[in-house]
mmCIF file of C-alpha atoms in Angstrom:
data_model
loop_
_atom_site.group_PDB
_atom_site.id
_atom_site.type_symbol
_atom_site.label_atom_id
_atom_site.label_comp_id
_atom_site.label_asym_id
_atom_site.label_seq_id
_atom_site.Cartn_x
_atom_site.Cartn_y
_atom_site.Cartn_z
ATOM 1 C CA MET A 770 0.000 0.000 0.000
ATOM 2 C CA ASN A 771 1.806 3.104 -1.287
ATOM 3 C CA ASN A 772 -0.160 5.841 0.394
ATOM 4 C CA ARG A 773 0.944 5.795 4.026
ATOM 5 C CA PHE A 774 -1.640 8.361 5.033
ATOM 6 C CA ILE A 775 -4.507 6.184 3.790
ATOM 7 C CA PHE A 776 -2.940 3.135 5.456
ATOM 8 C CA ALA A 777 -2.616 4.957 8.792
ATOM 9 C CA PHE A 778 -6.157 6.319 8.508
ATOM 10 C CA LEU A 779 -7.635 2.856 7.832
ATOM 11 C CA VAL A 780 -5.632 1.328 10.706
ATOM 12 C CA ILE A 781 -7.035 3.955 13.078
ATOM 13 C CA VAL A 782 -10.588 3.455 11.773
ATOM 14 C CA THR A 783 -10.603 -0.339 12.114
ATOM 15 C CA THR A 784 -8.876 -0.471 15.515
ATOM 16 C CA SER A 785 -11.059 2.334 16.904
ATOM 17 C CA LEU A 786 -14.151 0.431 15.763
ATOM 18 C CA MET A 787 -12.801 -2.679 17.501
ATOM 19 C CA GLY A 788 -12.173 -0.760 20.692
ATOM 20 C CA SER A 789 -15.427 1.197 20.646
ATOM 21 C CA SER A 790 -17.522 -1.974 20.786
ATOM 22 C CA PHE A 791 -16.617 -2.456 24.470
ATOM 23 C CA ALA A 792 -17.989 0.886 25.669
ATOM 24 C CA VAL A 793 -20.952 0.825 23.276
ATOM 25 C CA GLY A 794 -21.701 -2.746 24.331
ATOM 26 C CA LYS A 795 -21.646 -1.772 28.006
ATOM 27 C CA ILE A 796 -24.181 0.973 27.291
ATOM 28 C CA GLY A 797 -26.261 -1.580 25.404
ATOM 29 C CA LEU A 798 -26.498 -3.768 28.500
ATOM 30 C CA GLU A 799 -28.818 -1.148 29.976
ATOM 31 C CA HIS A 800 -31.391 -2.179 27.361
ATOM 32 C CA VAL A 801 -30.574 -5.759 26.324
ATOM 33 C CA SER A 802 -29.320 -8.797 28.242
ATOM 34 C CA PRO A 803 -25.671 -9.579 27.339
ATOM 35 C CA LEU A 804 -25.936 -12.852 25.413
ATOM 36 C CA LEU A 805 -29.035 -11.696 23.553
ATOM 37 C CA LEU A 806 -27.354 -8.408 22.573
ATOM 38 C CA VAL A 807 -24.240 -10.022 21.158
ATOM 39 C CA GLY A 808 -26.314 -12.810 19.586
ATOM 40 C CA ILE A 809 -28.439 -10.262 17.726
ATOM 41 C CA ARG A 810 -25.296 -8.354 16.713
ATOM 42 C CA PHE A 811 -23.566 -11.268 15.036
ATOM 43 C CA THR A 812 -26.666 -12.935 13.624
ATOM 44 C CA ILE A 813 -27.410 -9.691 11.760
ATOM 45 C CA ALA A 814 -23.773 -9.134 10.715
ATOM 46 C CA GLY A 815 -23.284 -12.774 9.714
ATOM 47 C CA SER A 816 -26.538 -12.906 7.736
ATOM 48 C CA LEU A 817 -25.670 -9.764 5.766
ATOM 49 C CA MET A 818 -22.146 -11.014 5.023
ATOM 50 C CA ALA A 819 -23.474 -14.471 4.087
ATOM 51 C CA LEU A 820 -25.814 -12.789 1.604
ATOM 52 C CA PHE A 821 -22.863 -10.782 0.266
ATOM 53 C CA VAL A 822 -20.609 -13.824 -0.313
ATOM 54 C CA LYS A 823 -23.517 -15.720 -1.879
ATOM 55 C CA LEU A 824 -24.322 -12.893 -4.311
ATOM 56 C CA PHE A 825 -20.665 -12.575 -5.313
ATOM 57 C CA ARG A 826 -20.360 -16.355 -5.657
ATOM 58 C CA ARG A 827 -17.433 -16.788 -3.307
ATOM 59 C CA LYS A 828 -16.243 -20.352 -2.887
ATOM 60 C CA HIS A 829 -18.277 -22.078 -0.160
ATOM 61 C CA PRO A 830 -17.410 -25.244 1.800
ATOM 62 C CA LYS A 831 -18.513 -28.381 -0.026
ATOM 63 C CA THR A 832 -18.254 -31.097 2.614
ATOM 64 C CA VAL A 833 -19.790 -31.653 6.032
ATOM 65 C CA SER A 834 -16.322 -31.666 7.616
ATOM 66 C CA GLU A 835 -15.534 -28.228 6.136
ATOM 67 C CA TRP A 836 -18.815 -26.784 7.443
ATOM 68 C CA LEU A 837 -18.095 -28.355 10.840
ATOM 69 C CA ARG A 838 -14.737 -26.574 10.925
ATOM 70 C CA VAL A 839 -16.430 -23.254 10.170
ATOM 71 C CA PHE A 840 -18.932 -23.991 12.950
ATOM 72 C CA LEU A 841 -16.172 -24.753 15.475
ATOM 73 C CA ILE A 842 -14.314 -21.573 14.534
ATOM 74 C CA GLY A 843 -17.562 -19.652 15.023
ATOM 75 C CA PHE A 844 -18.038 -21.328 18.407
ATOM 76 C CA PHE A 845 -14.686 -20.068 19.688
ATOM 77 C CA GLN A 846 -14.034 -16.932 17.601
ATOM 78 C CA THR A 847 -17.483 -15.374 17.872
ATOM 79 C CA ALA A 848 -19.625 -17.159 20.482
ATOM 80 C CA GLY A 849 -16.829 -17.773 22.990
ATOM 81 C CA VAL A 850 -15.008 -14.477 22.582
ATOM 82 C CA MET A 851 -17.983 -12.155 22.336
ATOM 83 C CA GLY A 852 -20.116 -14.024 24.868
ATOM 84 C CA CYS A 853 -17.359 -13.727 27.466
ATOM 85 C CA ILE A 854 -16.722 -10.060 26.627
ATOM 86 C CA PHE A 855 -20.331 -9.007 27.076
ATOM 87 C CA LEU A 856 -20.702 -11.063 30.263
ATOM 88 C CA SER A 857 -17.530 -9.448 31.620
ATOM 89 C CA LEU A 858 -18.943 -5.977 30.972
ATOM 90 C CA ARG A 859 -21.569 -6.525 33.669
ATOM 91 C CA THR A 860 -18.981 -6.282 36.453
ATOM 92 C CA ILE A 861 -15.758 -4.697 35.093
ATOM 93 C CA THR A 862 -15.085 -1.582 33.051
ATOM 94 C CA ALA A 863 -14.997 -1.487 29.258
ATOM 95 C CA GLY A 864 -11.304 -0.566 29.441
ATOM 96 C CA GLU A 865 -10.422 -3.531 31.656
ATOM 97 C CA SER A 866 -12.412 -5.913 29.452
ATOM 98 C CA ALA A 867 -10.683 -4.596 26.310
ATOM 99 C CA ILE A 868 -7.214 -4.984 27.818
ATOM 100 C CA LEU A 869 -7.891 -8.517 29.078
ATOM 101 C CA THR A 870 -9.432 -9.594 25.758
ATOM 102 C CA PHE A 871 -6.526 -8.284 23.713
ATOM 103 C CA THR A 872 -4.003 -10.366 25.635
ATOM 104 C CA ASN A 873 -4.974 -13.099 23.159
ATOM 105 C CA PRO A 874 -1.813 -12.740 20.993
ATOM 106 C CA LEU A 875 0.206 -13.542 24.117
ATOM 107 C CA LEU A 876 -1.840 -16.697 24.696
ATOM 108 C CA VAL A 877 -1.474 -17.665 21.032
ATOM 109 C CA VAL A 878 2.279 -17.964 21.585
ATOM 110 C CA LEU A 879 1.765 -20.203 24.627
ATOM 111 C CA PHE A 880 -0.919 -22.394 23.061
ATOM 112 C CA GLY A 881 0.854 -22.523 19.691
ATOM 113 C CA THR A 882 4.004 -23.811 21.362
ATOM 114 C CA LEU A 883 2.217 -26.386 23.518
ATOM 115 C CA ALA A 884 -0.418 -27.620 21.038
ATOM 116 C CA LEU A 885 1.167 -27.176 17.613
ATOM 117 C CA GLY A 886 4.897 -27.093 18.331
ATOM 118 C CA ILE A 887 5.285 -23.676 16.691
ATOM 119 C CA ARG A 888 8.654 -22.063 17.323
ATOM 120 C CA TYR A 889 8.711 -18.396 18.245
ATOM 121 C CA ARG A 890 11.562 -15.918 18.488
ATOM 122 C CA ILE A 891 13.065 -14.646 21.729
ATOM 123 C CA VAL A 892 11.594 -11.195 21.126
ATOM 124 C CA GLN A 893 8.118 -12.740 20.947
ATOM 125 C CA TRP A 894 8.608 -14.582 24.232
ATOM 126 C CA GLY A 895 9.837 -11.314 25.698
ATOM 127 C CA GLY A 896 6.583 -9.741 24.539
ATOM 128 C CA VAL A 897 4.604 -12.512 26.267
ATOM 129 C CA LEU A 898 6.387 -11.992 29.601
ATOM 130 C CA LEU A 899 6.079 -8.221 29.317
ATOM 131 C CA GLY A 900 2.403 -8.477 28.446
ATOM 132 C CA PHE A 901 1.483 -10.726 31.350
ATOM 133 C CA PHE A 902 3.413 -8.507 33.740
ATOM 134 C CA GLY A 903 1.269 -5.692 32.374
ATOM 135 C CA VAL A 904 -1.887 -7.707 33.125
ATOM 136 C CA PHE A 905 -0.696 -8.134 36.722
ATOM 137 C CA ILE A 906 -0.177 -4.381 37.080
ATOM 138 C CA THR A 907 -3.435 -3.537 35.296
ATOM 139 C CA MET A 908 -5.481 -5.584 37.736
ATOM 140 C CA GLY A 909 -4.120 -3.554 40.635
ATOM 141 C CA SER A 910 -1.056 -5.681 41.373
ATOM 142 C CA GLN A 911 -3.231 -8.417 42.802
ATOM 143 C CA VAL A 912 -5.186 -11.374 41.480
ATOM 144 C CA ASN A 913 -8.746 -10.105 41.367
ATOM 145 C CA MET A 914 -10.948 -13.152 40.879
ATOM 146 C CA GLU A 915 -14.284 -11.419 40.385
ATOM 147 C CA ILE A 916 -16.474 -13.001 37.749
ATOM 148 C CA GLY A 917 -15.975 -10.225 35.167
ATOM 149 C CA THR A 918 -12.201 -10.663 35.280
ATOM 150 C CA LEU A 919 -12.575 -14.392 34.684
ATOM 151 C CA PHE A 920 -14.851 -13.762 31.707
ATOM 152 C CA GLY A 921 -12.308 -11.247 30.390
ATOM 153 C CA PHE A 922 -9.580 -13.872 30.483
ATOM 154 C CA GLY A 923 -12.039 -16.381 29.018
ATOM 155 C CA SER A 924 -12.539 -14.182 25.961
ATOM 156 C CA ALA A 925 -8.760 -14.027 25.413
ATOM 157 C CA ILE A 926 -8.428 -17.809 25.770
ATOM 158 C CA SER A 927 -11.294 -18.446 23.352
ATOM 159 C CA TRP A 928 -9.823 -15.964 20.838
ATOM 160 C CA ALA A 929 -6.419 -17.653 21.033
ATOM 161 C CA VAL A 930 -7.999 -21.062 20.381
ATOM 162 C CA GLY A 931 -9.991 -19.608 17.479
ATOM 163 C CA THR A 932 -6.827 -18.057 16.017
ATOM 164 C CA LEU A 933 -5.004 -21.405 16.096
ATOM 165 C CA LEU A 934 -7.976 -23.166 14.484
ATOM 166 C CA ILE A 935 -8.004 -20.553 11.729
ATOM 167 C CA LYS A 936 -4.275 -21.080 11.213
ATOM 168 C CA GLN A 937 -4.850 -24.842 10.855
ATOM 169 C CA TRP A 938 -7.997 -24.797 8.725
ATOM 170 C CA GLY A 939 -8.380 -21.287 7.314
ATOM 171 C CA ILE A 940 -6.011 -21.779 4.375
ATOM 172 C CA ARG A 941 -8.529 -24.215 2.833
ATOM 173 C CA LEU A 942 -11.424 -21.789 3.168
ATOM 174 C CA ASP A 943 -12.322 -18.514 1.459
ATOM 175 C CA THR A 944 -11.573 -15.740 3.977
ATOM 176 C CA TRP A 945 -14.787 -13.814 3.366
ATOM 177 C CA VAL A 946 -16.955 -16.954 3.454
ATOM 178 C CA LEU A 947 -15.279 -18.108 6.668
ATOM 179 C CA THR A 948 -15.807 -14.689 8.253
ATOM 180 C CA ALA A 949 -19.466 -14.526 7.243
ATOM 181 C CA TYR A 950 -20.507 -17.972 8.409
ATOM 182 C CA GLN A 951 -18.420 -18.117 11.562
ATOM 183 C CA MET A 952 -20.141 -14.876 12.635
ATOM 184 C CA LEU A 953 -23.560 -16.263 11.680
ATOM 185 C CA PHE A 954 -23.014 -19.588 13.456
ATOM 186 C CA GLY A 955 -21.558 -17.813 16.482
ATOM 187 C CA GLY A 956 -24.515 -15.439 16.608
ATOM 188 C CA LEU A 957 -27.014 -18.309 16.473
ATOM 189 C CA ILE A 958 -25.137 -20.165 19.226
ATOM 190 C CA LEU A 959 -25.316 -17.032 21.377
ATOM 191 C CA LEU A 960 -29.073 -16.699 20.787
ATOM 192 C CA VAL A 961 -29.556 -20.294 21.921
ATOM 193 C CA ALA A 962 -27.296 -19.661 24.926
ATOM 194 C CA SER A 963 -29.350 -16.578 25.779
ATOM 195 C CA SER A 964 -32.555 -18.625 25.896
ATOM 196 C CA LEU A 965 -30.922 -21.266 28.106
ATOM 197 C CA LEU A 966 -28.541 -19.340 30.382
ATOM 198 C CA GLU A 967 -30.190 -15.982 31.036
ATOM 199 C CA THR A 968 -33.565 -14.319 31.225
ATOM 200 C CA PRO A 969 -33.584 -12.524 27.859
ATOM 201 C CA THR A 970 -34.542 -8.861 28.042
ATOM 202 C CA LEU A 971 -34.878 -6.434 25.143
ATOM 203 C CA ALA A 972 -36.051 -2.839 25.416
ATOM 204 C CA ILE A 973 -36.917 -1.381 22.016
ATOM 205 C CA ASN A 974 -36.074 2.314 21.908
ATOM 206 C CA PRO A 975 -33.981 4.668 19.720
ATOM 207 C CA GLU A 976 -30.836 4.167 21.813
ATOM 208 C CA SER A 977 -31.003 0.353 21.840
ATOM 209 C CA LEU A 978 -31.711 0.245 18.087
ATOM 210 C CA PHE A 979 -28.765 2.558 17.385
ATOM 211 C CA ILE A 980 -26.472 0.415 19.553
ATOM 212 C CA ILE A 981 -27.521 -2.778 17.744
ATOM 213 C CA PHE A 982 -26.969 -1.012 14.410
ATOM 214 C CA TRP A 983 -23.539 0.286 15.481
ATOM 215 C CA LEU A 984 -22.359 -3.086 16.780
ATOM 216 C CA SER A 985 -23.685 -5.000 13.749
ATOM 217 C CA ILE A 986 -22.645 -2.725 10.868
ATOM 218 C CA PRO A 987 -19.741 -0.320 11.646
ATOM 219 C CA ALA A 988 -18.191 -2.364 14.489
ATOM 220 C CA SER A 989 -18.567 -5.729 12.713
ATOM 221 C CA ILE A 990 -19.025 -5.657 8.943
ATOM 222 C CA ILE A 991 -17.192 -2.392 8.151
ATOM 223 C CA GLN A 992 -14.455 -3.132 10.679
ATOM 224 C CA PHE A 993 -13.892 -6.624 9.242
ATOM 225 C CA ALA A 994 -13.914 -5.325 5.665
ATOM 226 C CA ILE A 995 -11.233 -2.706 6.416
ATOM 227 C CA TRP A 996 -9.142 -5.164 8.428
ATOM 228 C CA PHE A 997 -9.091 -7.784 5.657
ATOM 229 C CA PHE A 998 -8.376 -5.088 3.082
ATOM 230 C CA LEU A 999 -5.300 -4.065 5.085
ATOM 231 C CA LEU A 1000 -4.169 -7.677 5.491
ATOM 232 C CA GLN A 1001 -4.535 -8.342 1.767
ATOM 233 C CA ASN A 1002 -2.849 -5.124 0.622
ATOM 234 C CA GLY A 1003 -0.059 -4.850 3.178
ATOM 235 C CA ASN A 1004 2.301 -7.011 5.167
ATOM 236 C CA PRO A 1005 -0.013 -9.143 7.400
ATOM 237 C CA GLY A 1006 2.553 -9.326 10.192
ATOM 238 C CA LYS A 1007 3.077 -5.579 10.334
ATOM 239 C CA VAL A 1008 -0.652 -4.905 10.040
ATOM 240 C CA SER A 1009 -1.361 -7.248 12.975
ATOM 241 C CA ALA A 1010 1.245 -5.427 15.060
ATOM 242 C CA PHE A 1011 -1.152 -2.465 15.181
ATOM 243 C CA LEU A 1012 -3.681 -4.521 17.160
ATOM 244 C CA PHE A 1013 -2.231 -2.893 20.261
ATOM 245 C CA LEU A 1014 -4.236 0.212 19.297
ATOM 246 C CA ALA A 1015 -7.576 -1.578 19.823
ATOM 247 C CA PRO A 1016 -7.400 -1.865 23.638
ATOM 248 C CA PHE A 1017 -6.128 1.724 23.713
ATOM 249 C CA PHE A 1018 -9.309 2.822 21.960
ATOM 250 C CA GLY A 1019 -11.288 0.563 24.296
ATOM 251 C CA VAL A 1020 -9.914 2.449 27.301
ATOM 252 C CA LEU A 1021 -10.340 5.818 25.555
ATOM 253 C CA THR A 1022 -13.989 5.262 24.591
ATOM 254 C CA GLY A 1023 -14.724 3.892 28.066
ATOM 255 C CA TRP A 1024 -13.418 7.164 29.487
ATOM 256 C CA LEU A 1025 -15.222 9.365 26.933
ATOM 257 C CA LEU A 1026 -18.583 7.595 26.824
ATOM 258 C CA LEU A 1027 -18.848 6.131 30.307
ATOM 259 C CA GLY A 1028 -16.623 8.358 32.412
ATOM 260 C CA GLU A 1029 -14.574 5.344 33.487
ATOM 261 C CA ARG A 1030 -11.655 6.215 35.735
ATOM 262 C CA VAL A 1031 -8.231 5.639 34.172
ATOM 263 C CA GLY A 1032 -5.911 4.933 37.102
ATOM 264 C CA ILE A 1033 -2.117 4.823 37.059
ATOM 265 C CA SER A 1034 -2.061 1.008 37.248
ATOM 266 C CA LEU A 1035 -4.293 0.821 34.157
ATOM 267 C CA VAL A 1036 -2.060 3.250 32.254
ATOM 268 C CA ILE A 1037 1.240 1.514 33.138
ATOM 269 C CA GLY A 1038 -0.112 -2.013 32.825
ATOM 270 C CA GLY A 1039 -1.918 -1.218 29.597
ATOM 271 C CA ALA A 1040 1.254 0.293 28.117
ATOM 272 C CA LEU A 1041 3.199 -2.881 28.930
ATOM 273 C CA ILE A 1042 0.475 -5.055 27.404
ATOM 274 C CA PHE A 1043 0.414 -2.906 24.248
ATOM 275 C CA LEU A 1044 4.192 -3.200 23.948
ATOM 276 C CA GLY A 1045 4.002 -6.952 24.540
ATOM 277 C CA ILE A 1046 1.396 -7.390 21.794
ATOM 278 C CA PHE A 1047 3.502 -5.246 19.473
ATOM 279 C CA LEU A 1048 6.591 -7.437 20.069
ATOM 280 C CA VAL A 1049 4.641 -10.677 19.678
ATOM 281 C CA ASN A 1050 3.197 -9.629 16.315
ATOM 282 C CA TRP A 1051 6.173 -7.749 14.865
ATOM 283 C CA PRO A 1052 7.805 -9.905 12.140
ATOM 284 C CA GLU A 1053 11.409 -10.405 11.173
ATOM 285 C CA LYS A 1054 12.582 -8.475 8.120
ATOM 286 C CA ARG A 1055 12.281 -11.499 5.867
ATOM 287 C CA GLN A 1056 9.486 -13.255 7.737
ATOM 288 C CA GLU A 1057 5.922 -12.447 8.710
ATOM 289 C CA ALA A 1058 4.643 -12.942 12.234
ATOM 290 C CA ALA A 1059 3.838 -16.547 13.057
ATOM 291 C CA ILE A 1060 0.104 -15.966 13.523
ATOM 292 C CA PRO A 1061 -1.552 -12.675 12.647
ATOM 293 C CA SER A 1062 -4.538 -12.321 14.952
ATOM 294 C CA LYS A 1063 -8.015 -11.762 13.631
ATOM 295 C CA ALA A 1064 -9.935 -8.557 14.295
ATOM 296 C CA LEU A 1065 -12.745 -8.241 16.939
#
């Protein structure tokens, strides 16, 4: 991508949309129960993208096993990640949830080494250690085991698993088709989970409708479209290194929209986590990063 200004602008747009979904989602919980809200979000986004890939005749899976792989990716990448995020927002701030969720590149290194035998560079392991030290500082230099914190870590774990599944299976699948149907399947799983695990509530008013629209279209479809455009037209490893901006925007929008307090531990810990993510994703000169993470 020759025009650096356009590249920088698109990076800021997509990562700010990623980050904004935490604060906007927390506001949405005033009107809609968490699993129902995120289920509606991704069922709408997935349905629209599925229609798009069908109209443009993108290559779809042809076997039951391929569809099952898409379903499993949707279970972890959308249902697991987003379900945990929105459940975490009931008890912790949008900024804390964003920071915990975006520790997933650090977990990818751990899980990739243990499960797939992937070899990472020393600088990447340094990023992992730095990032987890940042998590410790962010949480107030103590292990806070409240339920929202556990859900925040759960979203990062689920995202890391989804990333590794995409690395294993994604090369055989059309990227846009995979994105569309994993969102749709994940959204449907979340709707079922809402009916089974919570008392679904939905208040129809201008604010709730705008929030659903924002989460489904700008923060899902548009954000994904820009992210994949950047990955396809730039160096995927370097593009993924800018993921550290997403939790920054999560903290920023939490402060702007919700008046969330940004304490010194959050600033220092968040900075260390951002640096850790940057080191984990930054590639060698002649080699891309081992696993570029997917966008939220």
